[in-house]
PDB file of C-alpha atoms in Angstrom:
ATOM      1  CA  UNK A   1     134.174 251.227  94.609  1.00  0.00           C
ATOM      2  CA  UNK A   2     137.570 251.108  96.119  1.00  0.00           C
ATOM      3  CA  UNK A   3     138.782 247.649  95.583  1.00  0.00           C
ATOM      4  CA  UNK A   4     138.848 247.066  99.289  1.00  0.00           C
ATOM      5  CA  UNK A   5     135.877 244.426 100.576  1.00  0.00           C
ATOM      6  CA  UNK A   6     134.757 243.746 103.821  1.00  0.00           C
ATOM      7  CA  UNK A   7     132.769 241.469 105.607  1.00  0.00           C
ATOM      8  CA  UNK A   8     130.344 241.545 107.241  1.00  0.00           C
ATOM      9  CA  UNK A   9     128.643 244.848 106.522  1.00  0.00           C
ATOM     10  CA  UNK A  10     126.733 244.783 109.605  1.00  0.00           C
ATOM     11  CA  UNK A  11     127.371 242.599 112.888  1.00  0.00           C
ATOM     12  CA  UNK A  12     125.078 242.637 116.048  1.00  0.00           C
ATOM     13  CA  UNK A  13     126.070 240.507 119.188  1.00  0.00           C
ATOM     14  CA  UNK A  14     125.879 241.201 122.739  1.00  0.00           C
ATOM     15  CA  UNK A  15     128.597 241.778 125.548  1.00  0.00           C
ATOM     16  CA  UNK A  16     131.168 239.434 126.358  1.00  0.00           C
ATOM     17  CA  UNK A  17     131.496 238.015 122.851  1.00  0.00           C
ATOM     18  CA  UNK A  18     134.245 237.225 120.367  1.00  0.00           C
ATOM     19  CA  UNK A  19     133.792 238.299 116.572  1.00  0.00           C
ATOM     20  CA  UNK A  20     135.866 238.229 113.162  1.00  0.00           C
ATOM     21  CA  UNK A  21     135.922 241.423 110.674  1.00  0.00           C
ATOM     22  CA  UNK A  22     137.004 240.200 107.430  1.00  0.00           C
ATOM     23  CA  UNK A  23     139.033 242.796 104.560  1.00  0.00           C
ATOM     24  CA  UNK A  24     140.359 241.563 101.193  1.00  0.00           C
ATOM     25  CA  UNK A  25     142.637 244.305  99.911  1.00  0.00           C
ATOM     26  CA  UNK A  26     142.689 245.713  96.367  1.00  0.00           C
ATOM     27  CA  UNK A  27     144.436 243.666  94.160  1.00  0.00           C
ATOM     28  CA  UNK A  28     148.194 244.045  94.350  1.00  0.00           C
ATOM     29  CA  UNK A  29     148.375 245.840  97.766  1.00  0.00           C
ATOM     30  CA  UNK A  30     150.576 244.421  99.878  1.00  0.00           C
ATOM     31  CA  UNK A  31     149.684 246.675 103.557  1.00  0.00           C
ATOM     32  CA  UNK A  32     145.696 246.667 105.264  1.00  0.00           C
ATOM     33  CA  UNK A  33     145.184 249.016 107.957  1.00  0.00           C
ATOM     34  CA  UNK A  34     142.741 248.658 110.257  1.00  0.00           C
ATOM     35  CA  UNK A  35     141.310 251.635 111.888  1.00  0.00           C
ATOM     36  CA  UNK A  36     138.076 252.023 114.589  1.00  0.00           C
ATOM     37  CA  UNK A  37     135.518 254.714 113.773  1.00  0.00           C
ATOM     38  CA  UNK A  38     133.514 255.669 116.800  1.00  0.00           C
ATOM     39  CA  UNK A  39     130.671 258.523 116.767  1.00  0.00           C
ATOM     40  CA  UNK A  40     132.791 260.510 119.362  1.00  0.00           C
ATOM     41  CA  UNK A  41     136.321 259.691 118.963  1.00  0.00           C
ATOM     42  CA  UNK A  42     136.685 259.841 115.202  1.00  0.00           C
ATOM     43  CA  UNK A  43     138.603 257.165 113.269  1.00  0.00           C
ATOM     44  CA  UNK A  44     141.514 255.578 115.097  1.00  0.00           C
ATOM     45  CA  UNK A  45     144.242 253.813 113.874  1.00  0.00           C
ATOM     46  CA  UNK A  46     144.323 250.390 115.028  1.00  0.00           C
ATOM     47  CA  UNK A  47     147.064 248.499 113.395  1.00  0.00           C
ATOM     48  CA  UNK A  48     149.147 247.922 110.221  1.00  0.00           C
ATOM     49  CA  UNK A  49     149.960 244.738 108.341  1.00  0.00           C
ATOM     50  CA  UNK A  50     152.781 244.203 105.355  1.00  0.00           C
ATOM     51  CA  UNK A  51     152.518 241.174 103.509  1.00  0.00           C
ATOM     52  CA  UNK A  52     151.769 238.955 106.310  1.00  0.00           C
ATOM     53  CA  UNK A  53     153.549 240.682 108.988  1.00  0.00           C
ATOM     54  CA  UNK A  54     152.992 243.168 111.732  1.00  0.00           C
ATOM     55  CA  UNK A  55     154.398 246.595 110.568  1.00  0.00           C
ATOM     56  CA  UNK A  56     152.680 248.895 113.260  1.00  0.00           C
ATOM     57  CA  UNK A  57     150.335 249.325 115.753  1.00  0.00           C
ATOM     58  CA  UNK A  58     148.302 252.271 116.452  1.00  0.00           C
ATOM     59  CA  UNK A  59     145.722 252.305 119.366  1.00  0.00           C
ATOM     60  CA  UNK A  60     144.437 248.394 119.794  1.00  0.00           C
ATOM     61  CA  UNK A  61     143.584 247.056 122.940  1.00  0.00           C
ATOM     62  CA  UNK A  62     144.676 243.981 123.570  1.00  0.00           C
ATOM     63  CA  UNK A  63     141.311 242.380 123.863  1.00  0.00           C
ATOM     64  CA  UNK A  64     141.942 242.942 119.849  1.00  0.00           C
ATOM     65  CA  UNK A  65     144.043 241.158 117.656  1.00  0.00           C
ATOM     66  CA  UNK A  66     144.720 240.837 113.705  1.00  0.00           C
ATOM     67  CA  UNK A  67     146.282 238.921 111.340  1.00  0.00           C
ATOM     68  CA  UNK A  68     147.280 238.906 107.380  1.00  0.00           C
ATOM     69  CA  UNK A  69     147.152 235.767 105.388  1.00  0.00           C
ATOM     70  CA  UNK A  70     149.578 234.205 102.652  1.00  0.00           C
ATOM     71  CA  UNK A  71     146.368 235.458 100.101  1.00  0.00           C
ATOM     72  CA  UNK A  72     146.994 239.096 101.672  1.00  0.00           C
ATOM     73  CA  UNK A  73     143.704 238.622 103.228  1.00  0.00           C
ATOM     74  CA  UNK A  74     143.471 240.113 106.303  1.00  0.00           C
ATOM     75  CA  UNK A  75     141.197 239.374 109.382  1.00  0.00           C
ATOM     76  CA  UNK A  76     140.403 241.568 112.867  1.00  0.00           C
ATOM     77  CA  UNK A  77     139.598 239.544 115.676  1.00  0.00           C
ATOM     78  CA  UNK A  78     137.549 241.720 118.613  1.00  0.00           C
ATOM     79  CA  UNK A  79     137.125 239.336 121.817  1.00  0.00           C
ATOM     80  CA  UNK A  80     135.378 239.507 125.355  1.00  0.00           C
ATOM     81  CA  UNK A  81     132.990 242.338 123.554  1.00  0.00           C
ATOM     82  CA  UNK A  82     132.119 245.987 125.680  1.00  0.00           C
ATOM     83  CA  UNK A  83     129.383 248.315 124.845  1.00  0.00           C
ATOM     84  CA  UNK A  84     132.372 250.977 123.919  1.00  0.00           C
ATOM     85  CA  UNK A  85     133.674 248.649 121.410  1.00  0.00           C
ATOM     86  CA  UNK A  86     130.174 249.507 118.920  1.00  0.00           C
ATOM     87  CA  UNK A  87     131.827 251.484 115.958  1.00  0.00           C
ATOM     88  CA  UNK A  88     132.429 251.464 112.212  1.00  0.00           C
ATOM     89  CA  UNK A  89     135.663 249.176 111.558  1.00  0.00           C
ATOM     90  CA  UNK A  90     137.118 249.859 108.566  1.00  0.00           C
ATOM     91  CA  UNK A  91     139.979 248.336 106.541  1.00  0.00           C
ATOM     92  CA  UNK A  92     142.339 250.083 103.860  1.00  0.00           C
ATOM     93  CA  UNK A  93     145.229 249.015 101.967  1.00  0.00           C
ATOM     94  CA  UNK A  94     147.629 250.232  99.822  1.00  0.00           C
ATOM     95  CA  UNK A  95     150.659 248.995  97.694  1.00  0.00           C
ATOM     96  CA  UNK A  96     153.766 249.881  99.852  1.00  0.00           C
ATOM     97  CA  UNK A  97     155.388 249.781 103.347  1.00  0.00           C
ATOM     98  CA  UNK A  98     154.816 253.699 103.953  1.00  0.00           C
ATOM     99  CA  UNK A  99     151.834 255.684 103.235  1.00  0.00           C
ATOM    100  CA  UNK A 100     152.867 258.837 101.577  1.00  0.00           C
ATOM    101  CA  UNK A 101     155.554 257.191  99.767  1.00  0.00           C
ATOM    102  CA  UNK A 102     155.470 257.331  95.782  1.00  0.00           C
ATOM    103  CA  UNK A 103     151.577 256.616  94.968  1.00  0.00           C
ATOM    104  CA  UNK A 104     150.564 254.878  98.289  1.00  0.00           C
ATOM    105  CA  UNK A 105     147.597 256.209  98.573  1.00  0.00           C
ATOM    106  CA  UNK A 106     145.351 253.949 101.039  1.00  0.00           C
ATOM    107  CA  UNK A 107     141.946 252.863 100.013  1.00  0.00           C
ATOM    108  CA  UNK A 108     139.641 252.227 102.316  1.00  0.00           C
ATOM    109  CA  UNK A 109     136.682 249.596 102.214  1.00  0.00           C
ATOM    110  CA  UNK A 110     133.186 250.433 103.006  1.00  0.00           C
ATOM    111  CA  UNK A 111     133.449 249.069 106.735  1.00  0.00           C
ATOM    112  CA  UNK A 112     131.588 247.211 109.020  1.00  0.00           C
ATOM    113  CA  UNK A 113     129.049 247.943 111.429  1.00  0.00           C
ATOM    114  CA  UNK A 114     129.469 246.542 114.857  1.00  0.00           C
ATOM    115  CA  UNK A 115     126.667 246.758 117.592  1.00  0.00           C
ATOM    116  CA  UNK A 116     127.592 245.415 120.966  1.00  0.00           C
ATOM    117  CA  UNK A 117     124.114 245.142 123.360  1.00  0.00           C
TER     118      UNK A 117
ATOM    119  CA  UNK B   1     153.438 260.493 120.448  1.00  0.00           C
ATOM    120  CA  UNK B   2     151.501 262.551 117.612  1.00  0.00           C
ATOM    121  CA  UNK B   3     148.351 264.901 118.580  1.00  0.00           C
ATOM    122  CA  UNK B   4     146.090 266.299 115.596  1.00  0.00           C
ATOM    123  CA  UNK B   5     143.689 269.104 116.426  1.00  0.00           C
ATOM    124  CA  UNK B   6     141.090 270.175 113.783  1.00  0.00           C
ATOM    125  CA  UNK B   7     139.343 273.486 113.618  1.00  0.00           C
ATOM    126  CA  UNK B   8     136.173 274.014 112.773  1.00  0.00           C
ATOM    127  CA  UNK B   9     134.089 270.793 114.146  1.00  0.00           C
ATOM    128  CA  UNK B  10     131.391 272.255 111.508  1.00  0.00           C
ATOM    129  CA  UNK B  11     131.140 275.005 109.332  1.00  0.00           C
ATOM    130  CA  UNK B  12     128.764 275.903 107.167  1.00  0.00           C
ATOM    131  CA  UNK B  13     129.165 278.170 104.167  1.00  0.00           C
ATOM    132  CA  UNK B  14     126.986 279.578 101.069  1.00  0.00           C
ATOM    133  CA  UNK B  15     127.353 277.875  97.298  1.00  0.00           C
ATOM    134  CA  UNK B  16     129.895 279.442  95.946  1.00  0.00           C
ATOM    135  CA  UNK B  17     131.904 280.433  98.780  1.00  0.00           C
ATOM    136  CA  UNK B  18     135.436 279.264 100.295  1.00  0.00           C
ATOM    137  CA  UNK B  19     135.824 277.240 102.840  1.00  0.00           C
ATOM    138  CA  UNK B  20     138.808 276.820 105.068  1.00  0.00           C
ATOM    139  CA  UNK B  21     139.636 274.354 107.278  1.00  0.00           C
ATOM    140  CA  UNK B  22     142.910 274.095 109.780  1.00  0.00           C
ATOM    141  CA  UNK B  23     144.820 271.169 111.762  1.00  0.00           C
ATOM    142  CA  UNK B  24     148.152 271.818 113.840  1.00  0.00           C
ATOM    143  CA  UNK B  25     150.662 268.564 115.329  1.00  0.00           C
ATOM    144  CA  UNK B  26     152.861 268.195 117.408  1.00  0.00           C
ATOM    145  CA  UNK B  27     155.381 265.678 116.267  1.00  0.00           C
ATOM    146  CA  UNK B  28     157.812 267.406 114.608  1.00  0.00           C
ATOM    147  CA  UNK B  29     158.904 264.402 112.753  1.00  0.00           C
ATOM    148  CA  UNK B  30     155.494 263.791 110.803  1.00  0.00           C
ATOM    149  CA  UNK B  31     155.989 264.299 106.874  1.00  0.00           C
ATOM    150  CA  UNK B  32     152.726 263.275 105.533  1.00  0.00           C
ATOM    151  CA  UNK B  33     149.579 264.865 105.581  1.00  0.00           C
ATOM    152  CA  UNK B  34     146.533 263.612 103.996  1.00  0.00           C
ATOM    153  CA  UNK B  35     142.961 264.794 103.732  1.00  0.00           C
ATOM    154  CA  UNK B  36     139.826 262.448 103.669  1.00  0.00           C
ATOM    155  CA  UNK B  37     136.876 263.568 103.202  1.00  0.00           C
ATOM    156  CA  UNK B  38     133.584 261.331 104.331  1.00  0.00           C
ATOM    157  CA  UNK B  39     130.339 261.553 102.582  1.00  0.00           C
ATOM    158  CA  UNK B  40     127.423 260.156 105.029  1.00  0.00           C
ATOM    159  CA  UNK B  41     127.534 256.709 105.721  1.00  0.00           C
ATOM    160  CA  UNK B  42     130.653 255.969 103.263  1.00  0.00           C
ATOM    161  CA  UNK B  43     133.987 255.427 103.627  1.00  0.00           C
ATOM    162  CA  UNK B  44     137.134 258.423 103.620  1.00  0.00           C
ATOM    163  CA  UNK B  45     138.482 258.962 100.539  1.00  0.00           C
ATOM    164  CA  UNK B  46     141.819 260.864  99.861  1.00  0.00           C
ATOM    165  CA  UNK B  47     141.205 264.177  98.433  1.00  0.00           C
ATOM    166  CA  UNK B  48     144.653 265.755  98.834  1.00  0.00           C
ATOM    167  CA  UNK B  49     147.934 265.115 100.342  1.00  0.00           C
ATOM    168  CA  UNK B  50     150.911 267.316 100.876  1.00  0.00           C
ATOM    169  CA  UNK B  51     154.684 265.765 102.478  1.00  0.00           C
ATOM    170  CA  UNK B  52     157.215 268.205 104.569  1.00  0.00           C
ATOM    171  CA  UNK B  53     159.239 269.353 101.840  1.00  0.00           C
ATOM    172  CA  UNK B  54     156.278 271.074 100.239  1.00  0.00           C
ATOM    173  CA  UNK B  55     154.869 274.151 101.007  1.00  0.00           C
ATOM    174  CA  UNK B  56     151.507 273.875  98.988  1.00  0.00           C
ATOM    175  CA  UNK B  57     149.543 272.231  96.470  1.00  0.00           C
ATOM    176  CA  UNK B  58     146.555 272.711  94.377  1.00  0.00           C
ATOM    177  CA  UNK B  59     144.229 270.304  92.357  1.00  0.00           C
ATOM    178  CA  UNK B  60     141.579 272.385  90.711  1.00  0.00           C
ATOM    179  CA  UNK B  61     139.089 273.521  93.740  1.00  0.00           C
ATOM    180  CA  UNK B  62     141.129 272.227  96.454  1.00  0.00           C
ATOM    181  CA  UNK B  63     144.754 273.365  97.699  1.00  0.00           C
ATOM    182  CA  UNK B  64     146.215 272.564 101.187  1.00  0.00           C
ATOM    183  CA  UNK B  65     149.039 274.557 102.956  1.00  0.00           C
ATOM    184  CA  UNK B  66     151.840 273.703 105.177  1.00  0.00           C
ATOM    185  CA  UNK B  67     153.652 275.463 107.333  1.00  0.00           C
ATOM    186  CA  UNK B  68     156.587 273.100 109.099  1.00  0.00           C
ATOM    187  CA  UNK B  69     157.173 275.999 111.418  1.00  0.00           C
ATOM    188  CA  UNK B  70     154.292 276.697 113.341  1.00  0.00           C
ATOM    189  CA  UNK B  71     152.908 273.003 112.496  1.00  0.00           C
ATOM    190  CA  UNK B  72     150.177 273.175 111.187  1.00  0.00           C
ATOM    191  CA  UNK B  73     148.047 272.502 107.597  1.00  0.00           C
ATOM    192  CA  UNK B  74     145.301 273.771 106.270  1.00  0.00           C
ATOM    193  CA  UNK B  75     142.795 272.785 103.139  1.00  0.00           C
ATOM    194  CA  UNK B  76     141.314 275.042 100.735  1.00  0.00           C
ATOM    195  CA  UNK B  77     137.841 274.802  98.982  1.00  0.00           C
ATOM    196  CA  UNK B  78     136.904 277.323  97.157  1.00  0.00           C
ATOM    197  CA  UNK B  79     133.651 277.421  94.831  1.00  0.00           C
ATOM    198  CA  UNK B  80     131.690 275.168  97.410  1.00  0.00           C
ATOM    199  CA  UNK B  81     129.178 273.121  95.439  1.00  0.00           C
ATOM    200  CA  UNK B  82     126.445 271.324  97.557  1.00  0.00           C
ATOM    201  CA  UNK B  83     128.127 267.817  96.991  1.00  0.00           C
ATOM    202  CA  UNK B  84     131.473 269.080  98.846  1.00  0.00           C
ATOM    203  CA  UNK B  85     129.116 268.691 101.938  1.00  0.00           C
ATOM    204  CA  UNK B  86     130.611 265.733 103.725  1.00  0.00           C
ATOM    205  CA  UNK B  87     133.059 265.360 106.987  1.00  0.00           C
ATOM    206  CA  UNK B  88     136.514 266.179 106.597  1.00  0.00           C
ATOM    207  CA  UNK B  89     139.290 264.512 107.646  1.00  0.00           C
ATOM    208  CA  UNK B  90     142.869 265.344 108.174  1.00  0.00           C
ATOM    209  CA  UNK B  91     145.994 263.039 109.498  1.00  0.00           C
ATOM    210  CA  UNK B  92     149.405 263.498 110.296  1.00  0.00           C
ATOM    211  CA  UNK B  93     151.901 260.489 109.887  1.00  0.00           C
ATOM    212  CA  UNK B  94     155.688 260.529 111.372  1.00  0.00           C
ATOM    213  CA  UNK B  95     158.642 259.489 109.698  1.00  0.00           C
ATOM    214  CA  UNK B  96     160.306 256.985 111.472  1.00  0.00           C
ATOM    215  CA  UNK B  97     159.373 253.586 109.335  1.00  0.00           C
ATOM    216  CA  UNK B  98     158.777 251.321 112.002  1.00  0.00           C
ATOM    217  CA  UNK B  99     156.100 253.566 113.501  1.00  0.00           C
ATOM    218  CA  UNK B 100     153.626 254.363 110.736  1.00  0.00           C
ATOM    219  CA  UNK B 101     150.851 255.366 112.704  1.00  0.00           C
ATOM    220  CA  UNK B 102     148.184 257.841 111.538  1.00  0.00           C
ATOM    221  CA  UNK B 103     146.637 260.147 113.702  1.00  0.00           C
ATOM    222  CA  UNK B 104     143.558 261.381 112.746  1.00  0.00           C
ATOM    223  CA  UNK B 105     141.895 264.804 113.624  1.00  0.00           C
ATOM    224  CA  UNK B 106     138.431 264.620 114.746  1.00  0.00           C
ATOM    225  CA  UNK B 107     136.878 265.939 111.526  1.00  0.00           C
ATOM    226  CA  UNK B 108     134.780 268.795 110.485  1.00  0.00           C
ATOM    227  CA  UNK B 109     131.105 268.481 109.140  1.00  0.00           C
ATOM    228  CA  UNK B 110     131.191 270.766 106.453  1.00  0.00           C
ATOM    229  CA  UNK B 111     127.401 271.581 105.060  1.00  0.00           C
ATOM    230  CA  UNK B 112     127.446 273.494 102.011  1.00  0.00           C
ATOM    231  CA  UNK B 113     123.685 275.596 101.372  1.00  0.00           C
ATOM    232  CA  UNK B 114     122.669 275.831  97.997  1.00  0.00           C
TER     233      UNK B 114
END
C-alpha cells in the first residue's frame, strides 16, 4: 500500500458524460500527478499539482480538467466522455516541487478504472 | 518536446538469467530517469532511478546505466526470479522547473520462466 487512495476503483458510464476521479495523497505530500494509462499508448502524463496550484501540464485535453484542494486532496474532472477516453487513471504524489529531487520519489495509487460505452 | 523509446516491447528470459532492457531521449535537457515496474493489474512502483551527473547505479539485482552522450539508459536484472515478471517502465523528465513533465516509454512485458 502506497499511501495514495483513489476513488472510485471502477467507473462505467456511457458517451457524452461528465465524471470525477478522486486521489488523496500520502500524508505530507504536497504534489499529485495525474497520469492516463491506456492499453495502447502506455501511461501518459496528464498534469501536475503543488499545494493547490497548477505546476505542469503534460498531455490533457481540454475536455479534462483538475484541481487540488486546501486538504491537498486532489480531484480529475473528465467531461463530454469518448470511447478513447476508457483507461486506467492513476494518481501519484510525492513530497516536493521536482521529482528526482532529494527523496521525491512519486507514489502512485492503485487507479481507477474508467469504461466509456 | 521529450520522446522516450523502449526496447524490447517483451522479452522473455530463463530463471536465473539477465535481462536487459534499453530506452534512448531526445531532450537533451532531461536529468532524471526513473524505472517503474508494473505487476498485472497494480500500480508502477519505482524500482530505480539514476540523475545526469551519474553514470550508474546498483541496488542488489538491479543496476541502470546512463550514457548522456548517445542518450540513452538502460536497466539491469540479473538473477531473474519468476516474480520480476511484470511490465517495465522507464521515463525521462527535463530540467527546466516549470515544465516537469514525464514522458513515459511504452513499457516492456518482461515474463520470466521458471
Amino acid at each position: 500500500d502506497s499511501g495514495v487512495t483513489q476513488t472510485p476503483k471502477h467507473l462505467i458510464t456511457a458517451t457524452g458524460q461528465r465524471v470525477t476521479l478522486r486521489c488523496s495523497p500520502r500524508s505530507g505530500d504536497l504534489s499529485v500527478y495525474w497520469y492516463q494509462q491506456s492499453l495502447d499508448q502506455g501511461l501518459q502524463f496528464l498534469i501536475q499539482y503543488y499545494n493547490g496550484e497548477e505546476r505542469a501540464k503534460g498531455n490533457i485535453l481540454e475536455r479534462f480538467s483538475a484541481q487540488q484542494f486546501p486538504d491537498l486532496h486532489s480531484e480529475l474532472n473528465l467531461s463530454s466522455l469518448e470511447l478513447g477516453d476508457s483507461a486506467l487513471y492513476f494518481c501519484a504524489s510525492s513530497v516536493g516541487l521536482m521529482a528526482g529531487e532529494g527523496d521525491n520519489e512519486q507514489f502512485f495509487g492503485p487507479g481507477t478504472r474508467l469504461t466509456v460505452l | 518536446g521529450e520522446n522516450v523509446e523502449q526496447h524490447p516491447s517483451t522479452l522473455s528470459v530463463q530463471e536465473g538469467d539477465s535481462a536487459v532492457i534499453k530506452c534512448t531521449y531526445s531532450d537533451s535537457a532531461s536529468n532524471y530517469f526513473p524505472w517503474y515496474k508494473q505487476e498485472l493489474g497494480k500500480r508502477p512502483q519505482l524500482i530505480i532511478d539514476i540523475r545526469s551527473n551519474v553514470g550508474e547505479k546498483k541496488d542488489q539485482r538491479i543496476a541502470v546505466t546512463l550514457n548522456k552522450t548517445a542518450k540513452h539508459f538502460s536497466l539491469h536484472i540479473t538473477e531473474t526470479q519468476p516474480e520480476d515478471s511484470a511490465v517495465y517502465f522507464c521515463a525521462a523528465i527535463p530540467r527546466f522547473i516549470n515544465n516537469n513533465d514525464m514522458r513515459f516509454g511504452a513499457g516492456t512485458r518482461l515474463t520470466v520462466k521458471p
